[in-house]
Tab-separated table of C-alpha atoms in Angstrom:
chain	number	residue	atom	x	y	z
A	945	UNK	CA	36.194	94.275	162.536
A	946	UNK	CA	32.814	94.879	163.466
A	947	UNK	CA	30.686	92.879	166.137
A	948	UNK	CA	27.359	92.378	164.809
A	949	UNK	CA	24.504	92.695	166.785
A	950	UNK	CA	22.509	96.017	168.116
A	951	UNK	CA	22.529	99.640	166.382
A	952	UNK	CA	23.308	102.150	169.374
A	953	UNK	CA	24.821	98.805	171.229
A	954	UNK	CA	28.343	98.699	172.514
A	955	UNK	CA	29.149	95.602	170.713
A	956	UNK	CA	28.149	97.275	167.214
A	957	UNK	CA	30.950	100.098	167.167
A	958	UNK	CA	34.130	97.759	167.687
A	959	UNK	CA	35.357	99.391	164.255
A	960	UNK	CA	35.813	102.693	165.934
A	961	UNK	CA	37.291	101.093	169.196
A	962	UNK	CA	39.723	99.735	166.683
A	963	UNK	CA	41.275	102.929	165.462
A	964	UNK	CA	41.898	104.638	168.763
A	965	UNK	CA	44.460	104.076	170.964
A	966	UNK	CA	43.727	102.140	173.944
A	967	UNK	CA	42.347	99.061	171.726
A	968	UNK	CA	45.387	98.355	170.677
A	969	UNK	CA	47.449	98.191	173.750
A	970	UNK	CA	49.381	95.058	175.164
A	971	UNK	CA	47.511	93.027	177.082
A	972	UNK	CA	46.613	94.041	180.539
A	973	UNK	CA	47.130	92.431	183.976
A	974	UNK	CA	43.950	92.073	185.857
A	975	UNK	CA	44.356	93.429	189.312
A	976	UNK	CA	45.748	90.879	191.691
A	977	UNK	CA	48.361	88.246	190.377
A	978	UNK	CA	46.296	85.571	188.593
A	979	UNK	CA	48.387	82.139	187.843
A	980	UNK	CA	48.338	80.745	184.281
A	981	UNK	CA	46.316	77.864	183.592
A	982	UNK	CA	48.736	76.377	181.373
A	983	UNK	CA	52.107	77.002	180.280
A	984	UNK	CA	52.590	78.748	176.581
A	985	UNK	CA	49.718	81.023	176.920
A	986	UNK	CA	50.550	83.157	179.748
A	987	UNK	CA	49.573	86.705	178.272
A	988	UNK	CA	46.097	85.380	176.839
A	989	UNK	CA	45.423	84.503	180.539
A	990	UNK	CA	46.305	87.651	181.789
A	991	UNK	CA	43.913	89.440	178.999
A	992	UNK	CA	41.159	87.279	179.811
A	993	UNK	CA	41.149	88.153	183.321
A	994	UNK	CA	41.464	91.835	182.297
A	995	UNK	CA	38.337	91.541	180.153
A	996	UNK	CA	36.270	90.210	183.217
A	997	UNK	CA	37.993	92.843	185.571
A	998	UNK	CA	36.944	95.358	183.174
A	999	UNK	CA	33.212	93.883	183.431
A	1000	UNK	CA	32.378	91.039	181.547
A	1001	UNK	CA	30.607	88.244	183.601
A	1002	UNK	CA	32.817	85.627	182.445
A	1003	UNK	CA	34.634	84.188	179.539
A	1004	UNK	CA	35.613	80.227	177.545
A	1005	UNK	CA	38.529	80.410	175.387
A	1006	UNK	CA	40.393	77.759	173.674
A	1007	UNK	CA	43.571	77.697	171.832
A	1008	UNK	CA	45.052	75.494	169.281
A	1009	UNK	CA	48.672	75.639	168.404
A	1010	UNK	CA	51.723	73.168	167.380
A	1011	UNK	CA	51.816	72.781	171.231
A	1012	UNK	CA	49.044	71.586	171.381
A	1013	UNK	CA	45.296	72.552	173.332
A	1014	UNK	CA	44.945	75.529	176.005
A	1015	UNK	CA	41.604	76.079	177.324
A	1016	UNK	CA	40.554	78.651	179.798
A	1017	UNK	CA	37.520	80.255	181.795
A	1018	UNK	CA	37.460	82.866	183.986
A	1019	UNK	CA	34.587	84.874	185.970
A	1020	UNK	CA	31.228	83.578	186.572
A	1021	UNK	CA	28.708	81.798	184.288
A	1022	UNK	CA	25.594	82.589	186.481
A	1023	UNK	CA	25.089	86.233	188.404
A	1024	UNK	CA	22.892	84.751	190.789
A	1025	UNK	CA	24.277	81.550	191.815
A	1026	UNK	CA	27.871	82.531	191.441
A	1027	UNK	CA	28.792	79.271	189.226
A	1028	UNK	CA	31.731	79.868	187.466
A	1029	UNK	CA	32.082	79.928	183.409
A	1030	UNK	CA	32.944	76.835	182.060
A	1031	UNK	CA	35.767	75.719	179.156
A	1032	UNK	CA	33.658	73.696	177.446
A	1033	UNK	CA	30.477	75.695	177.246
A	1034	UNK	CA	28.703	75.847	174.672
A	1035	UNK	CA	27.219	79.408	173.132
A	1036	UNK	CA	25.512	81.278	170.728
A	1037	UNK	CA	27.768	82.071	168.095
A	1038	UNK	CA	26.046	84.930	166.242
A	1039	UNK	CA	27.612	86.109	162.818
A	1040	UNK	CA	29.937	83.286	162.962
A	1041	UNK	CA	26.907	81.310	161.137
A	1042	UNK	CA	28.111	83.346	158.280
A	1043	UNK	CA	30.699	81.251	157.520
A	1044	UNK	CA	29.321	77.711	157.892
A	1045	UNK	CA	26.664	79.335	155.225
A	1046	UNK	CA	29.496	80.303	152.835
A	1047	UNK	CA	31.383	77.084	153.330
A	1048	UNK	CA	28.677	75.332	152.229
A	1049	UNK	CA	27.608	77.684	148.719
A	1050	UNK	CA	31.651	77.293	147.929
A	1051	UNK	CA	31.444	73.342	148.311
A	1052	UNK	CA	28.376	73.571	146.165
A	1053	UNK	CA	30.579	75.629	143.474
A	1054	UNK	CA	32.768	73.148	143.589
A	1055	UNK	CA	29.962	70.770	142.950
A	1056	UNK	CA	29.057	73.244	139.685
A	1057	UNK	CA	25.966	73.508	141.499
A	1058	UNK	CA	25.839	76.850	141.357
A	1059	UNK	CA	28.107	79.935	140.411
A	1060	UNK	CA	29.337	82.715	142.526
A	1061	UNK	CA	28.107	84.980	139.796
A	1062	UNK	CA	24.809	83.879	139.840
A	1063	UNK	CA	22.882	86.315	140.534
A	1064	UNK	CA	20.248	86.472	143.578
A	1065	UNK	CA	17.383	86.529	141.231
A	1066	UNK	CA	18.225	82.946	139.636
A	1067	UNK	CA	18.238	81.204	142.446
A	1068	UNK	CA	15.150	83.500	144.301
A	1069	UNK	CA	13.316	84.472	141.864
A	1070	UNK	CA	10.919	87.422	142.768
A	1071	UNK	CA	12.084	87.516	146.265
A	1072	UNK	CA	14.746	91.268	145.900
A	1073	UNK	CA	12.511	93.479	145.006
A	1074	UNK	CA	11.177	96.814	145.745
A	1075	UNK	CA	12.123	99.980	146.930
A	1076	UNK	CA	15.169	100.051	144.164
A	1077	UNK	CA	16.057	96.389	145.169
A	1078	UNK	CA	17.088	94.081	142.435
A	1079	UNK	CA	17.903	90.581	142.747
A	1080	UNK	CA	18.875	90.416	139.199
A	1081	UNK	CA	21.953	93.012	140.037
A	1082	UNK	CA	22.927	91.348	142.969
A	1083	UNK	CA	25.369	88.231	142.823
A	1084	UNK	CA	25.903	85.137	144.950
A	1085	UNK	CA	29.458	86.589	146.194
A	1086	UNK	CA	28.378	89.640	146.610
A	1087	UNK	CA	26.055	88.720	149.574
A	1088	UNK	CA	28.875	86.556	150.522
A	1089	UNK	CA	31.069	89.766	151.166
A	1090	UNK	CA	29.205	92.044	151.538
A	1091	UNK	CA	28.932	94.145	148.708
A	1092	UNK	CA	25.077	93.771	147.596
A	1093	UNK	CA	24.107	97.501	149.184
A	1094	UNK	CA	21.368	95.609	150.444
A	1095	UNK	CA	19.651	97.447	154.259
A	1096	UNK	CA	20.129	95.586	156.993
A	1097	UNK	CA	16.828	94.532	158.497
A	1098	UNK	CA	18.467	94.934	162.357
A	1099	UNK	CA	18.855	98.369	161.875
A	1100	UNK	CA	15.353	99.585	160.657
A	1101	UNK	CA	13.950	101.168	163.884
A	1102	UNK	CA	10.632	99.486	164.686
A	1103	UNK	CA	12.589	96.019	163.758
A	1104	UNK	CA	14.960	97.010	166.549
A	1105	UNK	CA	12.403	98.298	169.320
A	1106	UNK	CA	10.370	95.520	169.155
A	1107	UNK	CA	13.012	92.369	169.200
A	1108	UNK	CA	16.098	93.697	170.457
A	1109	UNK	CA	15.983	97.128	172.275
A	1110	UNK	CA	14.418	97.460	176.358
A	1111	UNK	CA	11.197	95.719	176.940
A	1112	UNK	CA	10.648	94.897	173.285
A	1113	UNK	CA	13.841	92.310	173.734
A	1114	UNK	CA	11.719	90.893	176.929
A	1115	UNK	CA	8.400	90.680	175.416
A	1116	UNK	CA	8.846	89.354	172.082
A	1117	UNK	CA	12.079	86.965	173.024
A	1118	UNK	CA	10.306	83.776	172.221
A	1119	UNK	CA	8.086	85.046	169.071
A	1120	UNK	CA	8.875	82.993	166.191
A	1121	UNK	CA	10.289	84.959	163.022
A	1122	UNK	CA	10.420	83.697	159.269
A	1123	UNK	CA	13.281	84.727	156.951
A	1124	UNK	CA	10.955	86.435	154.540
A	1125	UNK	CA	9.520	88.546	157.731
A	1126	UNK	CA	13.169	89.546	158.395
A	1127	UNK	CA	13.333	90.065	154.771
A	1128	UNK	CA	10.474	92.575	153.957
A	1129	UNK	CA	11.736	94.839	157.006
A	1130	UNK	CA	15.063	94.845	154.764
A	1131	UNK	CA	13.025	95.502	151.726
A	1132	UNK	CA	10.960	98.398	152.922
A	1133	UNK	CA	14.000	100.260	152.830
A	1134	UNK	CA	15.906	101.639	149.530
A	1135	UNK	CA	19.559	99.831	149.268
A	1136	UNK	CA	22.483	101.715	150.633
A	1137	UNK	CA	24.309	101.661	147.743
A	1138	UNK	CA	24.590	100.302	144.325
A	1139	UNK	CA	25.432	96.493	144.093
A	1140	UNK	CA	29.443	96.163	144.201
A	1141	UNK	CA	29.808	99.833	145.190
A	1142	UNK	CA	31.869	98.744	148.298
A	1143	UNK	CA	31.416	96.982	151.870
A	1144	UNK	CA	28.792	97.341	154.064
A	1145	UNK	CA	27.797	94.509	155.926
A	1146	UNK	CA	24.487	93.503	156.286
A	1147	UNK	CA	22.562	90.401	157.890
A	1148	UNK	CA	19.697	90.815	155.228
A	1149	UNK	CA	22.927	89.388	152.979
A	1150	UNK	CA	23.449	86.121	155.531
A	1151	UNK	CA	19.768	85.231	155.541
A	1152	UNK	CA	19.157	85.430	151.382
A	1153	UNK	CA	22.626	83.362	151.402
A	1154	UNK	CA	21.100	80.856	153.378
A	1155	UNK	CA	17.723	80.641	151.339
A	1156	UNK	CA	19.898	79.896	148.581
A	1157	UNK	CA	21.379	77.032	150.115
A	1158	UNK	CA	18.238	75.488	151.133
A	1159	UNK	CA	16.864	76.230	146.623
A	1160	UNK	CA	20.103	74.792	145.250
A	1161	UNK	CA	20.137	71.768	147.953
A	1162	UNK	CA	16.597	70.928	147.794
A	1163	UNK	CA	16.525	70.273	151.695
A	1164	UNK	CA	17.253	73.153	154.914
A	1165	UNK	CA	20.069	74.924	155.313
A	1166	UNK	CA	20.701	73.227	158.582
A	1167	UNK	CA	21.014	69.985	157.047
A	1168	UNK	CA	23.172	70.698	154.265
A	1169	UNK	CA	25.326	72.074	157.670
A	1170	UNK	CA	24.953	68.940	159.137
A	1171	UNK	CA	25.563	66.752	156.496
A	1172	UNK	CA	28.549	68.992	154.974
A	1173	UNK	CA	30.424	70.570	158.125
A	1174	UNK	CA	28.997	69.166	161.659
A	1175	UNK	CA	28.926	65.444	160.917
A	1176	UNK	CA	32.082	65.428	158.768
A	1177	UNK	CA	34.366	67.393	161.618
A	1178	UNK	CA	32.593	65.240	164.449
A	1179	UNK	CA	31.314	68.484	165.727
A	1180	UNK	CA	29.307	67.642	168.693
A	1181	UNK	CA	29.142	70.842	170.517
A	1182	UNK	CA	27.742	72.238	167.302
A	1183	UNK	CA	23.573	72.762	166.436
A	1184	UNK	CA	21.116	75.011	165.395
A	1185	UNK	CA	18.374	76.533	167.948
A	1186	UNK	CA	15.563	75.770	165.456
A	1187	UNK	CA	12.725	77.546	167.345
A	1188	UNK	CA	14.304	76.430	170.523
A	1189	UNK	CA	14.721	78.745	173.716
A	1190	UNK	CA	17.160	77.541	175.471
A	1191	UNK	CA	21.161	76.382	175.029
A	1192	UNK	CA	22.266	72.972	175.315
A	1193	UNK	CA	24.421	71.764	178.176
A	1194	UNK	CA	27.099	72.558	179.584
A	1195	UNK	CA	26.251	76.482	178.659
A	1196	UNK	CA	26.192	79.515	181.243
A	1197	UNK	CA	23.715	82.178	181.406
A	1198	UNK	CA	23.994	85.200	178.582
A	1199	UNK	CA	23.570	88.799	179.585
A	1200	UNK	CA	23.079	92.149	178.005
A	1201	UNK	CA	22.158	95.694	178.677
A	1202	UNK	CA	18.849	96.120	177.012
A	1203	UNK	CA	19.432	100.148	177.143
A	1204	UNK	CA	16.696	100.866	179.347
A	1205	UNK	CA	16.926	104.838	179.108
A	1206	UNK	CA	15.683	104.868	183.141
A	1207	UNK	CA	18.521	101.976	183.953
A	1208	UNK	CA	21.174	102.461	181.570
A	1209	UNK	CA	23.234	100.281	183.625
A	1210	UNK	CA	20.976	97.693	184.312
A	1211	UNK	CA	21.313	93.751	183.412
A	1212	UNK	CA	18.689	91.236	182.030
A	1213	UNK	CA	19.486	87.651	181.903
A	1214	UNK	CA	18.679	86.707	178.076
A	1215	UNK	CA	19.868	83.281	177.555
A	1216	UNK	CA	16.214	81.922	176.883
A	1217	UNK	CA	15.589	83.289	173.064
A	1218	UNK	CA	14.128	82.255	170.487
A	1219	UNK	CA	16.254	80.981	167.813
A	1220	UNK	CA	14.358	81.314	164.473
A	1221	UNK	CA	15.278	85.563	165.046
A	1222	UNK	CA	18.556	84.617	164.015
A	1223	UNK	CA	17.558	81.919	161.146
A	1224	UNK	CA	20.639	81.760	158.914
A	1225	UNK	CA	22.469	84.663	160.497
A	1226	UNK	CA	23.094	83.890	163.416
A	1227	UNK	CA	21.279	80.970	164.860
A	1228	UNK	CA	24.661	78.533	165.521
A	1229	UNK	CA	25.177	77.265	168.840
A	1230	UNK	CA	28.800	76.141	169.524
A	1231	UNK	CA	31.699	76.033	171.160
A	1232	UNK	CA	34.900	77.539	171.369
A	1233	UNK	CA	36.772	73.596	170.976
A	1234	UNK	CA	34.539	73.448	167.773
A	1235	UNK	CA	34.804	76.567	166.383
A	1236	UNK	CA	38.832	75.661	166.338
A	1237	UNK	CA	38.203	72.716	165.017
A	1238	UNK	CA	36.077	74.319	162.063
A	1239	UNK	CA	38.238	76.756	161.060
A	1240	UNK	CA	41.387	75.046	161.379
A	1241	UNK	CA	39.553	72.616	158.483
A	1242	UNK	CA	38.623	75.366	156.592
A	1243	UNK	CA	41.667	76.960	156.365
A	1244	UNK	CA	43.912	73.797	156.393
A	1245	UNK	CA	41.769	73.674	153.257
A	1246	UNK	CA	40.042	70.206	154.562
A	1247	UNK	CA	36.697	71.304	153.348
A	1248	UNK	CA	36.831	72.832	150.153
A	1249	UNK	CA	39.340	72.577	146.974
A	1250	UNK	CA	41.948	75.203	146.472
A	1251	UNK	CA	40.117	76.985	144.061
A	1252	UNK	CA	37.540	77.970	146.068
A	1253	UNK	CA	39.471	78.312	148.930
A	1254	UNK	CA	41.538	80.944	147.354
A	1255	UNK	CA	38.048	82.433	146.662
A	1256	UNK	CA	37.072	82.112	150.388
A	1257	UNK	CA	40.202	84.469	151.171
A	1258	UNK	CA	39.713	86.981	148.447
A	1259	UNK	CA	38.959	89.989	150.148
A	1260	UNK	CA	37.495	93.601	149.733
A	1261	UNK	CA	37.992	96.524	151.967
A	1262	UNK	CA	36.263	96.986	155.155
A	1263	UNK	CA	35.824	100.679	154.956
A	1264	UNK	CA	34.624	100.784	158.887
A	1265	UNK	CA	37.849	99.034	160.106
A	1266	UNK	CA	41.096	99.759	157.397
A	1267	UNK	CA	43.302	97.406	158.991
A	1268	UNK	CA	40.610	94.448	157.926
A	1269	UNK	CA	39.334	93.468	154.426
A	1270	UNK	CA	36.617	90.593	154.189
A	1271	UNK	CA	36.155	88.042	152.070
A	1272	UNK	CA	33.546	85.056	151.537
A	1273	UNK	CA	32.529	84.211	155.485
A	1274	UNK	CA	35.814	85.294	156.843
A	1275	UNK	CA	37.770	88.872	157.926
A	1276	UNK	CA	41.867	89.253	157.429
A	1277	UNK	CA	43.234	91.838	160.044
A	1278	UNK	CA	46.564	92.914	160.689
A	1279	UNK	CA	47.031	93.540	164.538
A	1280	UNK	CA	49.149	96.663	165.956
A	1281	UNK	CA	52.764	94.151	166.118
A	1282	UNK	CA	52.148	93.456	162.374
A	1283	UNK	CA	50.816	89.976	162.216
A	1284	UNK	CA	48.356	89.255	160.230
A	1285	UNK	CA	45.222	86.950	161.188
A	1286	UNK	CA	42.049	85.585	159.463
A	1287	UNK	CA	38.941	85.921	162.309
A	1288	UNK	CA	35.125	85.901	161.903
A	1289	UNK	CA	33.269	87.213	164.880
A	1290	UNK	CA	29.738	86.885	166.266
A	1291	UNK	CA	27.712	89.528	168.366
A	1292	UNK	CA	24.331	88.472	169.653
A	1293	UNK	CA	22.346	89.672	172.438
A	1294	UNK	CA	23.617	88.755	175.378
A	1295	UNK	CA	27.056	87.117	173.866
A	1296	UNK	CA	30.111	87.894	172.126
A	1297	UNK	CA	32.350	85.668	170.362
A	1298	UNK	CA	35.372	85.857	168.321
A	1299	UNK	CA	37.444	83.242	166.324
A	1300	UNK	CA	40.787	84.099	165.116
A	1301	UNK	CA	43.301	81.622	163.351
A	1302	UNK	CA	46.542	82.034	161.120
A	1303	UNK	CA	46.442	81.179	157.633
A	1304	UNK	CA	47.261	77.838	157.378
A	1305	UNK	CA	44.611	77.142	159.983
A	1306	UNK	CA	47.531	75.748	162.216
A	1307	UNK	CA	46.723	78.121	165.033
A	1308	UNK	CA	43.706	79.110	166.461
A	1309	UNK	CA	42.082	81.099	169.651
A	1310	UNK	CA	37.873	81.604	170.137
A	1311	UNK	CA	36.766	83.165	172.997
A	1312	UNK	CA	33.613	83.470	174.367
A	1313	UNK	CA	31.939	86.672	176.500
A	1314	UNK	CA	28.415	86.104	178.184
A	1315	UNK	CA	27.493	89.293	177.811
A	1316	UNK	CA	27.500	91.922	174.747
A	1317	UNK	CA	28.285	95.406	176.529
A	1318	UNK	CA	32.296	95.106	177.149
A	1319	UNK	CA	34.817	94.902	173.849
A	1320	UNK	CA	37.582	96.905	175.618
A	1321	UNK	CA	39.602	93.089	175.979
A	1322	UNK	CA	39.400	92.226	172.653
A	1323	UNK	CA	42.291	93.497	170.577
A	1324	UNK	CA	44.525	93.079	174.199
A	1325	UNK	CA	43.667	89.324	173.984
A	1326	UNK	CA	44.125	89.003	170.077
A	1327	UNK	CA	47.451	90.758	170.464
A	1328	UNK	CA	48.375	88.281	173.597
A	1329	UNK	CA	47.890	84.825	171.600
A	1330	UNK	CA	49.154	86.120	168.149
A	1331	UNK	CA	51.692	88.570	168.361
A	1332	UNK	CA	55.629	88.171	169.235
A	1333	UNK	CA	55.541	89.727	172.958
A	1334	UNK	CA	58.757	91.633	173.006
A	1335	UNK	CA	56.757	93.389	169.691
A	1336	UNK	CA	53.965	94.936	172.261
A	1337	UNK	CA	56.266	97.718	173.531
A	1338	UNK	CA	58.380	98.420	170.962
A	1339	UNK	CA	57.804	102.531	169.548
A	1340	UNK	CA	55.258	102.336	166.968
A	1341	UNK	CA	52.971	99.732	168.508
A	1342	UNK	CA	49.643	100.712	170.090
């Protein structure tokens, strides 16, 4: 698992949290005895208010289950008025985009609109190229999972300290950004690797997948969303920024730590941003109640036919994180107790958010941080909703 947002950021190196110890440990009990909101879900509670104990301003969650919905919020949504987070806010969902996009380039297989084994270069042509870039060695599913060896544009340097690092973040937060600006930062650089050498994920991948859903559809990418996912599910919560600033209401403020070198602990408010920086990679706004709903369709295989469903959750391995593999828009992990989950999460500046549901789709948890600097609660809360609790302290688990 990986939360994508900022090289050097907290929220990039959750694989290596992962493999040590103490993100793997039951969940904790924030200090002081806080009730349960609801009956059933006990232990997630408890992890949630560890998580904003530990630091994070506040936190939505939702859970779906045979017992029905459990939705929660704890700590504040706003610093400086003290208003609390809310349960139905709604949220920038970051990489969670990802699999809307592949959702919809699997419906349009099923459509024979296109092939998985197209390559890039039939559906773009000219556009991967350069540098030892080839779209014409590059394949449909392998931006889809990852394995294209393609750079990702967030992690060339100047990219970085201009829109997401210290007062670059601040003073370029509402420039408007094309794809193919994004694109030729990516393509400046040489490819990591050759095309379906292995895993290494990369946004420049999410951003050519959604150009190709815009050539194949013949309209945007956020109305083939619309029209294929949001309207279908009655997702109301759900929407694209566009160019927009701000977040729709009800929403809380977002928060990061831009890394000022002088203030390393300092905290900007960052809600207001605008949204065409994350065009096709991350430009979702949602909800945790949606984001349940979506994936419990997806997996309950309500959106797409078994064939390419079966595709969707054919996986390669995540080098970074060995207890995950990844397939077409969505991560399998095994947690410490042994059960296995599907997830996709979504790192943005100033919010992190993670969607985890079984395999069937029949149960499902997203949670929502407003900030992007504190993962420690993670794995504690995965391993609270999912896993069998007298499994936490047997020998053997972490």
């Amino acid at each position: 698992m990986t939360i994508r947002t900022r090289p050097g950021a907290g929220v990039v190196g959750l694989a290596a949290i992962a493999i040590t110890a103490t993100a793997f440990t039951g969940p904790a009990r924030a200090s002081g005895d806080t009730a349960p909101k609801a009956a059933g879900h006990q232990a997630t509670q408890r992890a949630i208010d560890a998580t904003v104990a530990a630091g994070v301003p506040g936190v939505t969650a939702e859970a779906r289950d045979a017992d029905g919905v459990w939705k929660s919020a704890a700590g504040v949504g706003d610093r400086t008025t003290g208003a609390p987070r809310g349960k139905n806010d709604r949220f920038r969902a970051g990489g969670i985009t990802n699999t809307f996009v592949a959702t919809v380039l699997l419906q349009m297989e099923a459509e024979k609109k296109l092939s998985l084994d197209d390559t890039v270069e039939r559906h773009l042509p000219g556009l991967v190229t350069g540098n030892g870039n080839d779209g014409s060695k590059i394949t449909v599913r392998q931006l889809l999972n990852h394995t294209s060896g393609l750079f990702d544009y967030i992690l060339d340097v100047t990219y970085y300290e201009t829109y997401i690092l210290g007062d670059g973040f601040l003073q370029h937060r509402y420039d408007t950004l094309t794809p193919q600006q994004r694109l030729k930062v990516a393509f400046s650089h040489a490819p990591l690797s050759q095309p379906g050498a292995g895993h290494s994920f990369s946004h420049t991948n999410d951003v050519l997948a959604a150009l190709i859903v815009e050539k194949v559809g013949g309209t945007s990418y956020e109305n083939e969303v619309r029209r294929r996912i949001i309207k279908p599910l009655g997702l109301k919560a759900t929407s694209h920024a566009g160019t927009g600033t701000r977040l729709p209401q009800p929403s809380s403020r977002g928060y990061s730590k831009l890394f000022f070198s002088s203030q390393p602990d300092r905290i900007d408010d960052v809600t207001e941003l605008n949204g065409s920086q994350g065009w096709g990679d991350g430009d979702i706004i949602s909800s945790a109640g949606d984001l349940n709903r979506f994936y419990g369709a997806l997996m309950g295989g309500k959106l797409l036919p078994a064939q390419q469903l079966k595709e969707l959750k054919t996986t390669v391995v995540n080098p970074d994180f060995p207890s995950a593999s990844y397939g077409l828009g969505v991560e399998q992990l095994t947690l410490s107790c042994g059960t296995t989950i599907w997830y996709h999460d979504g790192g943005t500046v100033g919010w992190l958010t993670l969607a985890a549901f079984t395999e069937d789709g029949r149960h499902q948890l997203t949670f929502n941080y407003n900030s992007d600097w504190e993962v420690s609660g993670i794995f504690p809360t995965l391993n609270a909703e999912f896993c069998d609790p007298s499994s936490l302290g047997k020998p053997g688990s972490r």
